[in-house]
Structures are given as structure tokens and as C-alpha cells.
PDB file of C-alpha atoms in Angstrom:
ATOM      1  CA  ASP A   1      17.928  29.795  30.481  1.00  0.00           C
ATOM      2  CA  VAL A   2      15.108  29.457  28.409  1.00  0.00           C
ATOM      3  CA  LYS A   3      12.912  26.366  29.496  1.00  0.00           C
ATOM      4  CA  VAL A   4      10.897  24.475  27.005  1.00  0.00           C
ATOM      5  CA  THR A   5       8.885  21.439  29.266  1.00  0.00           C
ATOM      6  CA  GLN A   6       7.505  18.643  27.530  1.00  0.00           C
ATOM      7  CA  SER A   7       5.196  16.819  30.336  1.00  0.00           C
ATOM      8  CA  SER A   8       5.652  13.341  30.003  1.00  0.00           C
ATOM      9  CA  ARG A   9       8.935  11.794  28.623  1.00  0.00           C
ATOM     10  CA  TYR A  10       7.318   8.267  28.469  1.00  0.00           C
ATOM     11  CA  LEU A  11       3.693   7.388  26.811  1.00  0.00           C
ATOM     12  CA  VAL A  12       2.120   4.286  25.530  1.00  0.00           C
ATOM     13  CA  LYS A  13      -1.078   4.252  24.870  1.00  0.00           C
ATOM     14  CA  ARG A  14      -3.558   2.030  23.444  1.00  0.00           C
ATOM     15  CA  THR A  15      -5.060   2.841  19.126  1.00  0.00           C
ATOM     16  CA  GLY A  16      -8.060   4.741  18.908  1.00  0.00           C
ATOM     17  CA  GLU A  17      -7.243   6.882  22.279  1.00  0.00           C
ATOM     18  CA  LYS A  18      -7.002  11.104  22.633  1.00  0.00           C
ATOM     19  CA  VAL A  19      -4.330  11.903  23.165  1.00  0.00           C
ATOM     20  CA  PHE A  20      -2.761  14.932  24.466  1.00  0.00           C
ATOM     21  CA  LEU A  21       1.001  15.539  24.504  1.00  0.00           C
ATOM     22  CA  GLU A  22       1.740  19.363  26.593  1.00  0.00           C
ATOM     23  CA  CYS A  23       4.604  21.622  26.267  1.00  0.00           C
ATOM     24  CA  VAL A  24       5.260  25.072  28.350  1.00  0.00           C
ATOM     25  CA  GLN A  25       7.506  27.504  27.850  1.00  0.00           C
ATOM     26  CA  ASP A  26       8.482  30.028  30.035  1.00  0.00           C
ATOM     27  CA  MET A  27      10.160  32.609  28.158  1.00  0.00           C
ATOM     28  CA  ASP A  28       7.296  34.371  26.542  1.00  0.00           C
ATOM     29  CA  HIS A  29       7.676  33.389  22.740  1.00  0.00           C
ATOM     30  CA  GLU A  30       5.741  33.922  20.323  1.00  0.00           C
ATOM     31  CA  ASN A  31       6.623  31.373  18.270  1.00  0.00           C
ATOM     32  CA  MET A  32       5.872  27.305  19.240  1.00  0.00           C
ATOM     33  CA  PHE A  33       6.387  24.240  17.311  1.00  0.00           C
ATOM     34  CA  TRP A  34       5.778  20.234  16.990  1.00  0.00           C
ATOM     35  CA  TYR A  35       7.630  18.165  15.494  1.00  0.00           C
ATOM     36  CA  ARG A  36       7.759  14.752  15.112  1.00  0.00           C
ATOM     37  CA  GLN A  37      11.476  12.425  14.815  1.00  0.00           C
ATOM     38  CA  ASP A  38      11.537   9.110  13.489  1.00  0.00           C
ATOM     39  CA  PRO A  39      14.958   7.224  12.252  1.00  0.00           C
ATOM     40  CA  GLY A  40      16.102   8.299   8.866  1.00  0.00           C
ATOM     41  CA  LEU A  41      12.831  10.806   8.926  1.00  0.00           C
ATOM     42  CA  GLY A  42      15.119  13.965  10.566  1.00  0.00           C
ATOM     43  CA  LEU A  43      12.591  16.095  12.481  1.00  0.00           C
ATOM     44  CA  ARG A  44       9.455  16.974  10.425  1.00  0.00           C
ATOM     45  CA  LEU A  45       7.357  19.285  11.577  1.00  0.00           C
ATOM     46  CA  ILE A  46       3.342  18.976  12.325  1.00  0.00           C
ATOM     47  CA  TYR A  47       1.812  21.918  13.525  1.00  0.00           C
ATOM     48  CA  PHE A  48       3.165  25.585  14.402  1.00  0.00           C
ATOM     49  CA  SER A  49       1.453  28.708  16.477  1.00  0.00           C
ATOM     50  CA  TYR A  50       3.075  32.323  15.971  1.00  0.00           C
ATOM     51  CA  ASP A  51       0.401  33.486  18.724  1.00  0.00           C
ATOM     52  CA  VAL A  52      -2.397  32.535  21.037  1.00  0.00           C
ATOM     53  CA  LYS A  53      -5.439  30.547  19.419  1.00  0.00           C
ATOM     54  CA  MET A  54      -3.281  30.880  15.950  1.00  0.00           C
ATOM     55  CA  LYS A  55      -2.172  27.665  13.891  1.00  0.00           C
ATOM     56  CA  GLU A  56      -0.459  26.582  10.624  1.00  0.00           C
ATOM     57  CA  LYS A  57      -0.534  22.930   9.271  1.00  0.00           C
ATOM     58  CA  GLY A  58       3.597  22.111   8.644  1.00  0.00           C
ATOM     59  CA  ASP A  59       4.553  19.272   6.594  1.00  0.00           C
ATOM     60  CA  ILE A  60       2.608  16.611   8.004  1.00  0.00           C
ATOM     61  CA  PRO A  61      -0.331  17.471   9.904  1.00  0.00           C
ATOM     62  CA  GLU A  62      -2.713  14.847   9.170  1.00  0.00           C
ATOM     63  CA  GLY A  63      -3.802  12.782  11.850  1.00  0.00           C
ATOM     64  CA  TYR A  64      -3.145  16.166  14.499  1.00  0.00           C
ATOM     65  CA  SER A  65      -4.290  19.314  16.205  1.00  0.00           C
ATOM     66  CA  VAL A  66      -3.210  21.332  18.087  1.00  0.00           C
ATOM     67  CA  SER A  67      -4.453  23.993  21.145  1.00  0.00           C
ATOM     68  CA  ARG A  68      -2.692  27.332  22.268  1.00  0.00           C
ATOM     69  CA  GLU A  69      -4.737  28.376  24.602  1.00  0.00           C
ATOM     70  CA  LYS A  70      -2.230  30.558  26.534  1.00  0.00           C
ATOM     71  CA  LYS A  71       1.271  31.729  25.393  1.00  0.00           C
ATOM     72  CA  GLU A  72       3.031  29.512  26.991  1.00  0.00           C
ATOM     73  CA  ARG A  73       1.730  26.498  26.762  1.00  0.00           C
ATOM     74  CA  PHE A  74       1.042  24.843  23.185  1.00  0.00           C
ATOM     75  CA  SER A  75      -1.044  20.740  23.259  1.00  0.00           C
ATOM     76  CA  LEU A  76      -0.468  18.339  20.336  1.00  0.00           C
ATOM     77  CA  ILE A  77      -3.547  16.507  20.379  1.00  0.00           C
ATOM     78  CA  LEU A  78      -3.738  12.392  18.813  1.00  0.00           C
ATOM     79  CA  GLU A  79      -7.283  12.200  18.169  1.00  0.00           C
ATOM     80  CA  SER A  80      -7.731   8.428  17.631  1.00  0.00           C
ATOM     81  CA  ALA A  81      -4.329   7.423  17.877  1.00  0.00           C
ATOM     82  CA  SER A  82      -2.961   4.918  15.544  1.00  0.00           C
ATOM     83  CA  THR A  83       0.661   2.501  15.942  1.00  0.00           C
ATOM     84  CA  ASN A  84       2.148   4.698  13.102  1.00  0.00           C
ATOM     85  CA  GLN A  85       2.045   7.442  15.177  1.00  0.00           C
ATOM     86  CA  THR A  86       4.602   5.988  17.427  1.00  0.00           C
ATOM     87  CA  SER A  87       7.366   8.059  17.267  1.00  0.00           C
ATOM     88  CA  MET A  88       9.368  10.573  19.354  1.00  0.00           C
ATOM     89  CA  TYR A  89       7.148  14.560  19.852  1.00  0.00           C
ATOM     90  CA  LEU A  90       9.249  17.275  19.913  1.00  0.00           C
ATOM     91  CA  CYS A  91       7.922  21.083  21.266  1.00  0.00           C
ATOM     92  CA  ALA A  92      10.064  23.932  20.963  1.00  0.00           C
ATOM     93  CA  SER A  93       9.912  27.630  20.902  1.00  0.00           C
ATOM     94  CA  SER A  94      11.466  30.773  19.774  1.00  0.00           C
ATOM     95  CA  VAL A  95      11.352  34.653  19.635  1.00  0.00           C
ATOM     96  CA  ARG A  96       9.262  35.786  16.710  1.00  0.00           C
ATOM     97  CA  THR A  97      11.967  38.284  15.522  1.00  0.00           C
ATOM     98  CA  ASN A  98      14.971  35.232  16.625  1.00  0.00           C
ATOM     99  CA  THR A  99      16.390  32.418  14.464  1.00  0.00           C
ATOM    100  CA  GLU A 100      16.816  30.304  17.553  1.00  0.00           C
ATOM    101  CA  ALA A 101      14.997  27.613  18.532  1.00  0.00           C
ATOM    102  CA  PHE A 102      14.777  25.818  22.099  1.00  0.00           C
ATOM    103  CA  PHE A 103      13.545  22.265  21.996  1.00  0.00           C
ATOM    104  CA  GLY A 104      12.361  20.396  24.970  1.00  0.00           C
ATOM    105  CA  GLN A 105      13.558  17.582  25.892  1.00  0.00           C
ATOM    106  CA  GLY A 106      10.903  15.290  24.191  1.00  0.00           C
ATOM    107  CA  THR A 107       7.968  12.513  24.251  1.00  0.00           C
ATOM    108  CA  ARG A 108       8.699   9.309  23.371  1.00  0.00           C
ATOM    109  CA  LEU A 109       5.041   7.757  22.563  1.00  0.00           C
ATOM    110  CA  THR A 110       4.170   3.907  21.692  1.00  0.00           C
ATOM    111  CA  VAL A 111       0.946   3.156  20.477  1.00  0.00           C
ATOM    112  CA  VAL A 112       0.070  -0.430  20.541  1.00  0.00           C
TER     113      VAL A 112
ATOM    114  CA  GLN B   1      10.271  15.112  -0.870  1.00  0.00           C
ATOM    115  CA  GLN B   2      13.073  15.800   0.628  1.00  0.00           C
ATOM    116  CA  GLN B   3      14.060  19.382   0.492  1.00  0.00           C
ATOM    117  CA  VAL B   4      17.383  19.282   2.581  1.00  0.00           C
ATOM    118  CA  LYS B   5      19.432  16.051   2.000  1.00  0.00           C
ATOM    119  CA  GLN B   6      22.180  15.444   4.332  1.00  0.00           C
ATOM    120  CA  SER B   7      24.677  12.461   4.081  1.00  0.00           C
ATOM    121  CA  PRO B   8      25.991  10.891   5.790  1.00  0.00           C
ATOM    122  CA  GLN B   9      23.600   9.011   7.680  1.00  0.00           C
ATOM    123  CA  SER B  10      26.231   7.445  10.283  1.00  0.00           C
ATOM    124  CA  LEU B  11      30.061   9.078  10.334  1.00  0.00           C
ATOM    125  CA  ILE B  12      32.821   7.643  12.675  1.00  0.00           C
ATOM    126  CA  VAL B  13      36.122   9.124  13.574  1.00  0.00           C
ATOM    127  CA  GLN B  14      38.724   8.916  15.610  1.00  0.00           C
ATOM    128  CA  LYS B  15      39.686  11.614  18.313  1.00  0.00           C
ATOM    129  CA  GLY B  16      41.627  14.236  16.687  1.00  0.00           C
ATOM    130  CA  GLY B  17      40.465  13.521  13.213  1.00  0.00           C
ATOM    131  CA  ILE B  18      37.959  16.006  11.046  1.00  0.00           C
ATOM    132  CA  SER B  19      34.393  15.308  11.055  1.00  0.00           C
ATOM    133  CA  ILE B  20      32.611  16.070   7.901  1.00  0.00           C
ATOM    134  CA  ILE B  21      28.357  15.914   7.317  1.00  0.00           C
ATOM    135  CA  ASN B  22      26.752  17.577   3.845  1.00  0.00           C
ATOM    136  CA  CYS B  23      23.853  19.126   3.045  1.00  0.00           C
ATOM    137  CA  ALA B  24      22.308  20.023  -0.113  1.00  0.00           C
ATOM    138  CA  TYR B  25      19.603  21.970  -0.730  1.00  0.00           C
ATOM    139  CA  GLU B  26      16.726  22.848  -3.310  1.00  0.00           C
ATOM    140  CA  ASN B  27      15.027  25.857  -2.599  1.00  0.00           C
ATOM    141  CA  THR B  28      16.758  28.987  -3.150  1.00  0.00           C
ATOM    142  CA  ALA B  29      14.661  30.924  -1.160  1.00  0.00           C
ATOM    143  CA  PHE B  30      16.003  29.348   2.278  1.00  0.00           C
ATOM    144  CA  ASP B  31      18.374  32.395   3.569  1.00  0.00           C
ATOM    145  CA  TYR B  32      18.904  30.653   7.057  1.00  0.00           C
ATOM    146  CA  PHE B  33      20.778  27.639   7.458  1.00  0.00           C
ATOM    147  CA  PRO B  34      20.928  26.542  11.004  1.00  0.00           C
ATOM    148  CA  TRP B  35      22.924  23.458  12.332  1.00  0.00           C
ATOM    149  CA  TYR B  36      21.630  21.526  15.502  1.00  0.00           C
ATOM    150  CA  GLN B  37      23.368  19.168  17.821  1.00  0.00           C
ATOM    151  CA  GLN B  38      21.659  17.061  19.631  1.00  0.00           C
ATOM    152  CA  PHE B  39      22.844  14.111  22.487  1.00  0.00           C
ATOM    153  CA  PRO B  40      21.053  11.160  23.753  1.00  0.00           C
ATOM    154  CA  GLY B  41      17.675  11.920  25.617  1.00  0.00           C
ATOM    155  CA  LYS B  42      17.055  15.418  24.981  1.00  0.00           C
ATOM    156  CA  GLY B  43      16.144  18.205  22.413  1.00  0.00           C
ATOM    157  CA  PRO B  44      18.246  19.028  19.665  1.00  0.00           C
ATOM    158  CA  ALA B  45      20.183  22.542  20.147  1.00  0.00           C
ATOM    159  CA  LEU B  46      21.348  24.719  17.971  1.00  0.00           C
ATOM    160  CA  LEU B  47      25.634  24.630  16.995  1.00  0.00           C
ATOM    161  CA  ILE B  48      26.207  27.296  14.673  1.00  0.00           C
ATOM    162  CA  ALA B  49      24.422  29.035  11.779  1.00  0.00           C
ATOM    163  CA  ILE B  50      25.057  30.841   8.641  1.00  0.00           C
ATOM    164  CA  ARG B  51      22.951  32.590   6.156  1.00  0.00           C
ATOM    165  CA  PRO B  52      24.196  32.531   2.457  1.00  0.00           C
ATOM    166  CA  ASP B  53      25.767  36.724   2.107  1.00  0.00           C
ATOM    167  CA  VAL B  54      28.775  34.433   3.748  1.00  0.00           C
ATOM    168  CA  SER B  55      30.796  31.484   2.534  1.00  0.00           C
ATOM    169  CA  GLU B  56      32.052  30.634   5.932  1.00  0.00           C
ATOM    170  CA  LYS B  57      31.646  30.690   9.417  1.00  0.00           C
ATOM    171  CA  LYS B  58      33.664  29.631  12.541  1.00  0.00           C
ATOM    172  CA  GLU B  59      33.024  29.066  16.110  1.00  0.00           C
ATOM    173  CA  GLY B  60      35.196  27.170  17.662  1.00  0.00           C
ATOM    174  CA  ARG B  61      36.261  24.024  16.284  1.00  0.00           C
ATOM    175  CA  PHE B  62      32.898  24.340  14.464  1.00  0.00           C
ATOM    176  CA  THR B  63      33.070  26.108  11.034  1.00  0.00           C
ATOM    177  CA  ILE B  64      30.669  25.997   8.193  1.00  0.00           C
ATOM    178  CA  SER B  65      31.185  26.039   4.805  1.00  0.00           C
ATOM    179  CA  PHE B  66      28.653  27.257   2.567  1.00  0.00           C
ATOM    180  CA  ASN B  67      28.664  27.521  -1.744  1.00  0.00           C
ATOM    181  CA  LYS B  68      25.480  29.426  -2.628  1.00  0.00           C
ATOM    182  CA  SER B  69      25.817  28.569  -6.350  1.00  0.00           C
ATOM    183  CA  ALA B  70      26.066  24.708  -5.473  1.00  0.00           C
ATOM    184  CA  LYS B  71      22.723  24.853  -3.099  1.00  0.00           C
ATOM    185  CA  GLN B  72      25.206  23.170  -0.722  1.00  0.00           C
ATOM    186  CA  PHE B  73      26.544  23.559   2.742  1.00  0.00           C
ATOM    187  CA  SER B  74      28.703  21.733   4.859  1.00  0.00           C
ATOM    188  CA  LEU B  75      29.869  21.013   8.914  1.00  0.00           C
ATOM    189  CA  HIS B  76      33.372  20.242   9.557  1.00  0.00           C
ATOM    190  CA  ILE B  77      34.393  19.668  13.297  1.00  0.00           C
ATOM    191  CA  MET B  78      38.075  20.022  13.600  1.00  0.00           C
ATOM    192  CA  ASP B  79      39.983  17.889  16.559  1.00  0.00           C
ATOM    193  CA  SER B  80      37.141  15.984  16.981  1.00  0.00           C
ATOM    194  CA  GLN B  81      36.691  14.832  20.625  1.00  0.00           C
ATOM    195  CA  PRO B  82      34.661  11.667  22.372  1.00  0.00           C
ATOM    196  CA  GLY B  83      32.147  14.676  23.588  1.00  0.00           C
ATOM    197  CA  ASP B  84      30.845  15.774  20.114  1.00  0.00           C
ATOM    198  CA  SER B  85      29.761  12.202  19.808  1.00  0.00           C
ATOM    199  CA  ALA B  86      25.713  12.896  19.337  1.00  0.00           C
ATOM    200  CA  THR B  87      23.461  13.981  16.290  1.00  0.00           C
ATOM    201  CA  TYR B  88      23.853  16.392  13.774  1.00  0.00           C
ATOM    202  CA  PHE B  89      21.036  17.655  11.725  1.00  0.00           C
ATOM    203  CA  CYS B  90      21.383  20.676   9.104  1.00  0.00           C
ATOM    204  CA  ALA B  91      18.382  22.673   8.279  1.00  0.00           C
ATOM    205  CA  ALA B  92      17.148  25.698   5.985  1.00  0.00           C
ATOM    206  CA  SER B  93      14.169  28.013   6.478  1.00  0.00           C
ATOM    207  CA  ILE B  94      12.552  30.942   4.774  1.00  0.00           C
ATOM    208  CA  GLY B  95      12.861  34.523   6.753  1.00  0.00           C
ATOM    209  CA  GLY B  96      13.523  33.700   9.761  1.00  0.00           C
ATOM    210  CA  TYR B  97      12.442  30.474  11.836  1.00  0.00           C
ATOM    211  CA  GLN B  98       9.342  29.829  11.095  1.00  0.00           C
ATOM    212  CA  LYS B  99       9.117  26.543   9.118  1.00  0.00           C
ATOM    213  CA  VAL B 100      12.595  25.102   9.550  1.00  0.00           C
ATOM    214  CA  THR B 101      13.214  21.834   7.353  1.00  0.00           C
ATOM    215  CA  PHE B 102      15.636  18.967   8.884  1.00  0.00           C
ATOM    216  CA  GLY B 103      18.104  16.640   7.391  1.00  0.00           C
ATOM    217  CA  ILE B 104      17.525  13.666   8.633  1.00  0.00           C
ATOM    218  CA  GLY B 105      20.365  13.922  10.493  1.00  0.00           C
ATOM    219  CA  THR B 106      24.046  12.465  11.005  1.00  0.00           C
ATOM    220  CA  LYS B 107      24.777  10.385  14.152  1.00  0.00           C
ATOM    221  CA  LEU B 108      28.427  11.508  14.845  1.00  0.00           C
ATOM    222  CA  GLN B 109      30.528   9.087  16.668  1.00  0.00           C
ATOM    223  CA  VAL B 110      34.530   9.945  17.400  1.00  0.00           C
ATOM    224  CA  ILE B 111      36.003   6.991  19.155  1.00  0.00           C
ATOM    225  CA  PRO B 112      39.355   7.204  21.620  1.00  0.00           C
TER     226      PRO B 112
END
């Protein structure tokens, strides 16, 4: 089974802190994604990566950056956390030629 | 601007009934329309998907109906069961998985 693992289920951070959310997949997938999920807004794409060291902006990249130094790991970085970044963050991966995405269990981030 | 509009946001159905969730899209370049199912505390998982060259796809109790001219597609869950209680997301993408656009989600509750 494909496994996408997010490092934390719950995080509480203070405003202004630098926050790292980590995601690891074990199926050698080329594509990796970061979404945020908010009630009434669905899933919105923050960033995605289709190869090591490659990244592309999604629909809401402001306030976020990403890093993909190894194929299996995709990190989401909040340079200076703000309260409006309180949300559920979901990582996903997929094979380049396949259309199914596999999601992690999510990280619920609260910024206080 | 919501590229994939999903309704209703919540739905209560009696056990054995039919659950219907509707989605509409604007971008005629979309060529892949997946539905994802998300249980509480879990990430979304692919349920069923369709391409615009077919008008209907059925997998067990789940059916996607697709109307290309109206730019609409819907999920029907026949003989709904309490175990189907989850949040359902419709989605659309161009040329595969990259940059999938999700609807806002429908929280389905199937009551005994």
C-alpha cells in the first residue's frame, strides 16, 4: 500500500514562528503536493513538485514556501506563521503518469 | 473564484436511500473528474473518476453521471449506508493530476 506520512497530526505555534511541516512518501512517486483544507473552502493547492528540487505555485502560495531535496520528502514552510494560517494541511503524492493522488492523514496547525 | 462548484454542502439521507451530490465547472479544458471520499481524521481517498468521453461510470453502489454540454457532473450513491457517512469532494484537472481543482466538499450523513 502507498503510504504518505505527515510528521505531526497536531501542531500549535505562535504568531511569527517559522514552521516546518514534513511529508514523506514511500512509493517513489514523482509528484508531491501540499493542500490546505478549510470548512466551506474545500481543498486548495498551495504548492506542488513534479521532481526533486522542482516546485510550482498552486492557487494560494502566499506566505508559504516548499523544499524538495529528496524524492520521497516534501516540506512546507511557513516563514512567519500568522493566525490566518490556522488550518488542516494535507500532503499528497502521485505517480507522474497516473491520475490518482494518495493523501496523508493531515496536520492540524493552530497559530496563536 | 470557484472553478468547481459543489452542492449541497451537507446532506442527510436515510439508510437505503439515494445520495446525490452535484458539481459544475467552467473550464472546458478540464478532462479528468475524480471524486474523493474523506472520513473524519483521515486524508481524502480516490473513490471513482470519469473522463468526458463517457456519460456515466458505475462502481458498485457509486455512479458518476457526466453532462459535457451542461458542464455538470454528479455522484449518486445508491442504497446509502451509515458507513458511507463522510465528506465527498468532486474535483477536476487538465491532463492528469497536476493542479487538481477541488469543490468545497459535501458532508454526507446517512442515518439508520
